[in-house]
Tab-separated table of C-alpha atoms and ligand atoms in Angstrom:
chain	number	residue	atom	x	y	z
A	69	MET	CA	0.000	0.000	0.000
A	70	SER	CA	1.485	3.315	-1.056
A	71	SER	CA	0.602	4.931	2.308
A	72	GLU	CA	3.062	2.528	3.967
A	73	ILE	CA	6.007	3.434	1.800
A	74	PRO	CA	8.586	5.291	3.912
A	75	ILE	CA	8.722	8.954	2.929
A	76	ILE	CA	11.189	11.572	4.136
A	77	THR	CA	10.446	15.165	3.183
A	78	LEU	CA	13.106	17.856	3.102
A	79	ASP	CA	11.737	21.358	2.636
A	80	GLY	CA	13.353	24.745	2.957
A	81	PRO	CA	14.456	27.856	1.097
A	82	SER	CA	16.829	28.091	-1.885
A	83	GLY	CA	20.457	27.308	-1.227
A	84	VAL	CA	19.984	25.668	2.176
A	85	GLY	CA	21.599	22.388	1.080
A	86	LYS	CA	18.482	20.262	0.591
A	87	GLY	CA	19.839	18.679	-2.596
A	88	THR	CA	23.089	17.578	-0.972
A	89	ILE	CA	21.332	16.187	2.096
A	90	CYS	CA	18.749	14.482	-0.090
A	91	LEU	CA	21.488	12.651	-2.024
A	92	ARG	CA	23.252	11.630	1.197
A	93	VAL	CA	20.056	10.269	2.731
A	94	ALA	CA	19.178	8.461	-0.496
A	95	ARG	CA	22.599	6.862	-0.592
A	96	ALA	CA	22.384	5.789	3.056
A	97	THR	CA	18.852	4.384	2.773
A	98	GLY	CA	18.673	3.200	-0.841
A	99	PHE	CA	15.483	5.271	-1.232
A	100	HIS	CA	14.407	7.013	-4.444
A	101	ILE	CA	14.826	10.768	-4.828
A	102	LEU	CA	12.307	13.405	-5.820
A	103	ASP	CA	14.025	16.700	-6.689
A	104	SER	CA	10.745	18.581	-7.079
A	105	GLY	CA	12.453	21.892	-7.907
A	106	SER	CA	13.807	20.288	-11.067
A	107	LEU	CA	10.229	19.691	-12.279
A	108	TYR	CA	9.437	23.405	-11.940
A	109	ARG	CA	12.761	24.216	-13.606
A	110	LEU	CA	11.914	21.878	-16.526
A	111	VAL	CA	8.501	23.493	-16.980
A	112	GLY	CA	10.261	26.889	-16.850
A	113	LEU	CA	12.812	25.742	-19.438
A	114	LEU	CA	10.123	24.460	-21.821
A	115	ALA	CA	7.970	27.582	-21.305
A	116	GLY	CA	11.059	29.668	-22.128
A	117	ARG	CA	11.756	27.654	-25.273
A	118	ARG	CA	8.182	28.293	-26.402
A	119	LYS	CA	8.608	31.959	-25.458
A	120	LEU	CA	5.444	31.931	-23.365
A	121	THR	CA	4.549	35.180	-21.603
A	122	LEU	CA	4.425	34.394	-17.897
A	123	GLU	CA	3.523	37.827	-16.541
A	124	ALA	CA	0.171	38.054	-14.750
A	125	PRO	CA	-2.541	38.001	-15.850
A	126	ILE	CA	-1.659	34.862	-17.768
A	127	ALA	CA	-3.601	34.418	-21.022
A	128	PRO	CA	-5.872	31.336	-21.197
A	129	GLU	CA	-3.970	29.973	-24.222
A	130	VAL	CA	-0.702	30.266	-22.273
A	131	LEU	CA	-2.289	28.415	-19.354
A	132	ALA	CA	-3.433	25.683	-21.744
A	133	GLN	CA	0.096	25.356	-23.137
A	134	LEU	CA	1.577	25.263	-19.642
A	135	SER	CA	-0.827	22.508	-18.627
A	136	GLU	CA	0.068	20.517	-21.719
A	137	ILE	CA	3.835	21.024	-21.136
A	138	THR	CA	3.483	20.053	-17.481
A	139	LYS	CA	1.470	16.905	-18.137
A	140	ASN	CA	3.801	15.693	-20.876
A	141	ILE	CA	7.299	16.381	-19.514
A	142	ASP	CA	9.376	13.387	-20.564
A	143	VAL	CA	11.949	13.360	-17.782
A	144	SER	CA	14.143	10.704	-16.251
A	145	TYR	CA	16.549	10.883	-13.350
A	146	VAL	CA	19.674	8.779	-13.153
A	147	GLU	CA	22.012	8.796	-10.183
A	148	ALA	CA	25.666	8.446	-11.128
A	149	ASN	CA	28.693	9.056	-8.886
A	150	GLY	CA	26.665	10.891	-6.261
A	151	GLN	CA	25.243	13.269	-8.880
A	152	LEU	CA	21.742	13.327	-10.252
A	153	SER	CA	21.645	13.352	-14.045
A	154	ILE	CA	18.420	14.825	-15.436
A	155	GLN	CA	17.311	13.873	-18.932
A	156	LEU	CA	14.574	15.638	-20.823
A	157	ALA	CA	13.518	13.474	-23.784
A	158	GLY	CA	17.053	12.096	-23.813
A	159	GLU	CA	18.747	15.527	-23.564
A	160	GLU	CA	20.987	15.996	-20.510
A	161	VAL	CA	19.688	19.183	-18.890
A	162	GLY	CA	21.085	18.909	-15.360
A	163	GLU	CA	23.460	21.856	-15.838
A	164	LEU	CA	21.160	23.870	-18.052
A	165	ILE	CA	18.286	23.967	-15.581
A	166	ARG	CA	20.616	25.302	-12.841
A	167	ASP	CA	20.998	28.426	-14.942
A	168	GLU	CA	19.773	31.676	-13.327
A	169	ALA	CA	17.522	32.438	-16.307
A	170	VAL	CA	15.798	29.065	-15.912
A	171	ALA	CA	15.539	29.604	-12.140
A	172	ALA	CA	13.690	32.866	-12.778
A	173	LEU	CA	11.247	31.122	-15.146
A	174	ALA	CA	10.828	28.247	-12.660
A	175	SER	CA	9.909	30.648	-9.919
A	176	LYS	CA	7.230	32.197	-12.145
A	177	VAL	CA	5.673	28.898	-13.231
A	178	ALA	CA	5.814	27.623	-9.629
A	179	ALA	CA	3.417	30.394	-8.604
A	180	ILE	CA	0.764	29.231	-11.106
A	181	PRO	CA	-1.808	26.970	-9.369
A	182	GLU	CA	-2.578	25.043	-12.607
A	183	VAL	CA	1.099	24.065	-12.935
A	184	ARG	CA	1.279	23.010	-9.283
A	185	SER	CA	-1.825	20.871	-9.510
A	186	ALA	CA	-0.706	19.306	-12.806
A	187	LEU	CA	2.499	18.208	-11.030
A	188	LEU	CA	0.770	16.759	-7.990
A	189	ALA	CA	0.140	13.197	-9.210
A	190	ARG	CA	3.508	13.050	-10.960
A	191	GLN	CA	5.300	13.914	-7.713
A	192	ARG	CA	3.273	11.438	-5.660
A	193	ALA	CA	4.112	8.709	-8.171
A	194	PHE	CA	7.750	8.890	-7.007
A	195	ALA	CA	6.712	7.207	-3.733
A	196	GLU	CA	7.748	3.654	-4.504
A	197	ALA	CA	9.421	0.883	-2.519
A	198	PRO	CA	11.818	0.862	-0.782
A	199	GLY	CA	11.067	4.532	0.021
A	200	LEU	CA	11.423	8.153	-1.040
A	201	VAL	CA	13.413	11.220	-0.057
A	202	ALA	CA	11.610	14.255	-1.460
A	203	ASP	CA	13.116	17.721	-1.562
A	204	GLY	CA	11.281	20.962	-2.245
A	205	ARG	CA	9.120	23.649	-0.696
A	206	ASP	CA	5.814	21.881	-0.069
A	207	MET	CA	6.787	18.215	0.238
A	208	GLY	CA	5.712	17.904	3.890
A	209	THR	CA	2.708	20.221	3.597
A	210	ALA	CA	0.942	19.661	0.248
A	211	ILE	CA	2.481	16.676	-1.552
A	212	PHE	CA	3.186	14.141	1.202
A	213	PRO	CA	1.261	15.351	4.263
A	214	LYS	CA	1.467	11.846	5.764
A	215	ALA	CA	5.247	11.445	5.368
A	216	GLY	CA	6.873	9.621	8.274
A	217	VAL	CA	9.804	12.037	8.625
A	218	LYS	CA	9.423	15.726	7.845
A	219	ILE	CA	12.385	18.041	7.989
A	220	PHE	CA	12.530	21.757	7.334
A	221	LEU	CA	16.040	23.095	6.797
A	222	THR	CA	16.738	26.789	7.296
A	223	ALA	CA	19.771	29.091	7.322
A	224	SER	CA	20.098	32.865	7.115
A	225	ALA	CA	20.158	34.340	3.597
A	226	GLU	CA	23.689	35.614	4.367
A	227	GLU	CA	24.935	32.137	5.223
A	228	ARG	CA	23.259	30.550	2.182
A	229	ALA	CA	24.716	33.267	-0.053
A	230	LYS	CA	28.204	32.667	1.394
A	231	ARG	CA	27.934	28.940	0.594
A	232	ARG	CA	26.773	29.624	-2.960
A	233	TYR	CA	29.528	32.233	-3.396
A	234	LYS	CA	32.141	29.680	-2.383
A	235	GLN	CA	30.736	27.092	-4.827
A	236	LEU	CA	30.727	29.589	-7.699
A	237	ILE	CA	34.269	30.768	-7.001
A	238	GLU	CA	35.457	27.157	-6.792
A	239	LYS	CA	33.891	26.543	-10.220
A	240	GLY	CA	35.771	29.587	-11.553
A	241	THR	CA	32.563	31.617	-12.017
A	242	ASP	CA	32.455	35.333	-11.160
A	243	ALA	CA	30.240	36.071	-8.175
A	244	ASN	CA	29.140	39.010	-6.064
A	245	LEU	CA	28.201	38.215	-2.477
A	246	ALA	CA	25.897	41.209	-1.951
A	247	ALA	CA	24.018	40.397	-5.168
A	248	LEU	CA	23.646	36.763	-4.079
A	249	VAL	CA	22.195	37.814	-0.700
A	250	ALA	CA	19.729	40.158	-2.414
A	251	ASP	CA	18.753	37.459	-4.909
A	252	LEU	CA	18.121	34.834	-2.213
A	253	LYS	CA	16.041	37.267	-0.150
A	254	GLU	CA	13.954	38.077	-3.204
A	255	ARG	CA	13.385	34.366	-3.932
A	256	ASP	CA	12.499	33.647	-0.287
A	257	GLU	CA	9.964	36.411	-0.403
A	258	ARG	CA	8.412	35.076	-3.622
A	259	ASP	CA	8.362	31.482	-2.330
A	260	MET	CA	6.787	32.479	1.006
A	261	LYS	CA	4.260	34.965	-0.303
A	262	ARG	CA	2.705	33.072	-3.182
A	263	SER	CA	-0.810	31.907	-2.462
A	264	ALA	CA	-0.402	28.408	-3.998
A	265	SER	CA	1.497	26.139	-1.562
A	266	PRO	CA	3.833	28.767	-0.114
A	267	LEU	CA	7.134	27.754	1.455
A	268	MET	CA	6.502	26.904	5.100
A	269	ALA	CA	7.320	24.217	7.608
A	270	ALA	CA	4.633	21.593	8.217
A	271	ASP	CA	3.310	21.715	11.799
A	272	ASP	CA	4.879	18.322	12.448
A	273	ALA	CA	8.223	19.044	10.734
A	274	ARG	CA	11.513	19.098	12.616
A	275	ILE	CA	13.139	22.469	11.926
A	276	ILE	CA	16.932	22.392	11.640
A	277	ASP	CA	18.779	25.701	11.460
A	278	THR	CA	21.935	24.807	9.540
A	279	SER	CA	23.557	28.279	9.714
A	280	GLU	CA	26.246	27.097	12.124
A	281	MET	CA	26.370	23.452	11.029
A	282	SER	CA	28.555	21.548	8.593
A	283	ILE	CA	26.888	19.429	5.900
A	284	ASP	CA	28.131	16.315	7.751
A	285	ALA	CA	26.470	17.449	10.967
A	286	VAL	CA	23.177	18.161	9.187
A	287	ALA	CA	23.285	14.781	7.429
A	288	ARG	CA	23.950	13.057	10.782
A	289	GLU	CA	20.996	14.757	12.459
A	290	VAL	CA	18.694	13.937	9.562
A	291	MET	CA	19.804	10.294	9.539
A	292	GLU	CA	19.168	10.061	13.304
A	293	LEU	CA	15.593	11.219	12.741
A	294	VAL	CA	15.167	8.744	9.893
A	295	ALA	CA	16.543	5.877	11.992
A	296	GLU	CA	14.200	6.769	14.881
A	297	ARG	CA	11.189	6.430	12.593
A	298	TYR	CA	12.165	3.700	10.145
A	299	ASP	CA	13.959	0.452	10.674
A	300	ILE	CA	17.014	1.287	8.548
B	564	DC	O1	14.708	24.083	-5.361
B	564	DC	P1	14.882	24.773	-6.692
B	564	DC	O2	15.711	26.033	-6.584
B	564	DC	O3	15.388	23.877	-7.771
B	564	DC	O4	13.408	25.230	-7.134
B	564	DC	C1	13.165	25.900	-8.352
B	564	DC	C2	11.923	26.773	-8.208
B	564	DC	O5	10.750	25.988	-8.003
B	564	DC	C3	11.976	27.767	-7.045
B	564	DC	O6	11.450	29.010	-7.503
B	564	DC	C4	11.047	27.199	-5.996
B	564	DC	C5	10.079	26.370	-6.807
B	564	DC	N1	9.659	25.155	-6.119
B	564	DC	C6	8.382	25.105	-5.621
B	564	DC	O7	7.649	26.080	-5.727
B	564	DC	N2	7.938	23.976	-5.013
B	564	DC	C7	8.730	22.910	-4.894
B	564	DC	N3	8.264	21.817	-4.309
B	564	DC	C8	10.053	22.952	-5.389
B	564	DC	C9	10.489	24.095	-5.990
């Protein structure tokens, strides 16, 4: 019965490390992964390729196209060497959808209730044996309200921006810390203020403030919670 499949939800704002923790937990448990943000990014990418106008009020024909795009995304996820490869109709788009331009489109489509509801069943279908680790904004609230372990990760925008800055510099990409802080604050605001499934912790979620924690320490705490609930 699908309601008995172990589900761990990891919600929280952009740049808090959900993706990294999700991969670690998946590796430790053997569970499947749902990177729900990638679904919104893929819809954003496809909407961008069709040059759809996403400014409110959204035209009915644009909404119809978005619904069609959302229902028909041909995506597959393959884990290789601790990385998640994302393939859209056979095209590797893992890097492409991390792009800032795609992130901006994703954030717009994520605020559209029709897109969110069209993704509901698709996200729930990821819950298969032996279990699922789902990362996003509304995993513990809207998508898997009965999940056995719900975690909400937070960290100050300054700390998240510092982490992203370090990653970008290490990759040899130019970065501006103040701009990153401003960008994250703007995204937080958009994620928390939208009316459709806003970013918030479920009442029964464990909130972990990771500002002063290493990734290893966060992963340890999460795994302790998982082990308390599931026989792993
Ligand atoms: O986690 P991410 O940065 O890949 O998410 C991309 C966008 O999708 C971001 O604007 C937040 C949104 N999102 C959402 O609204 N609900 C989710 N469950 C996951 C992501």
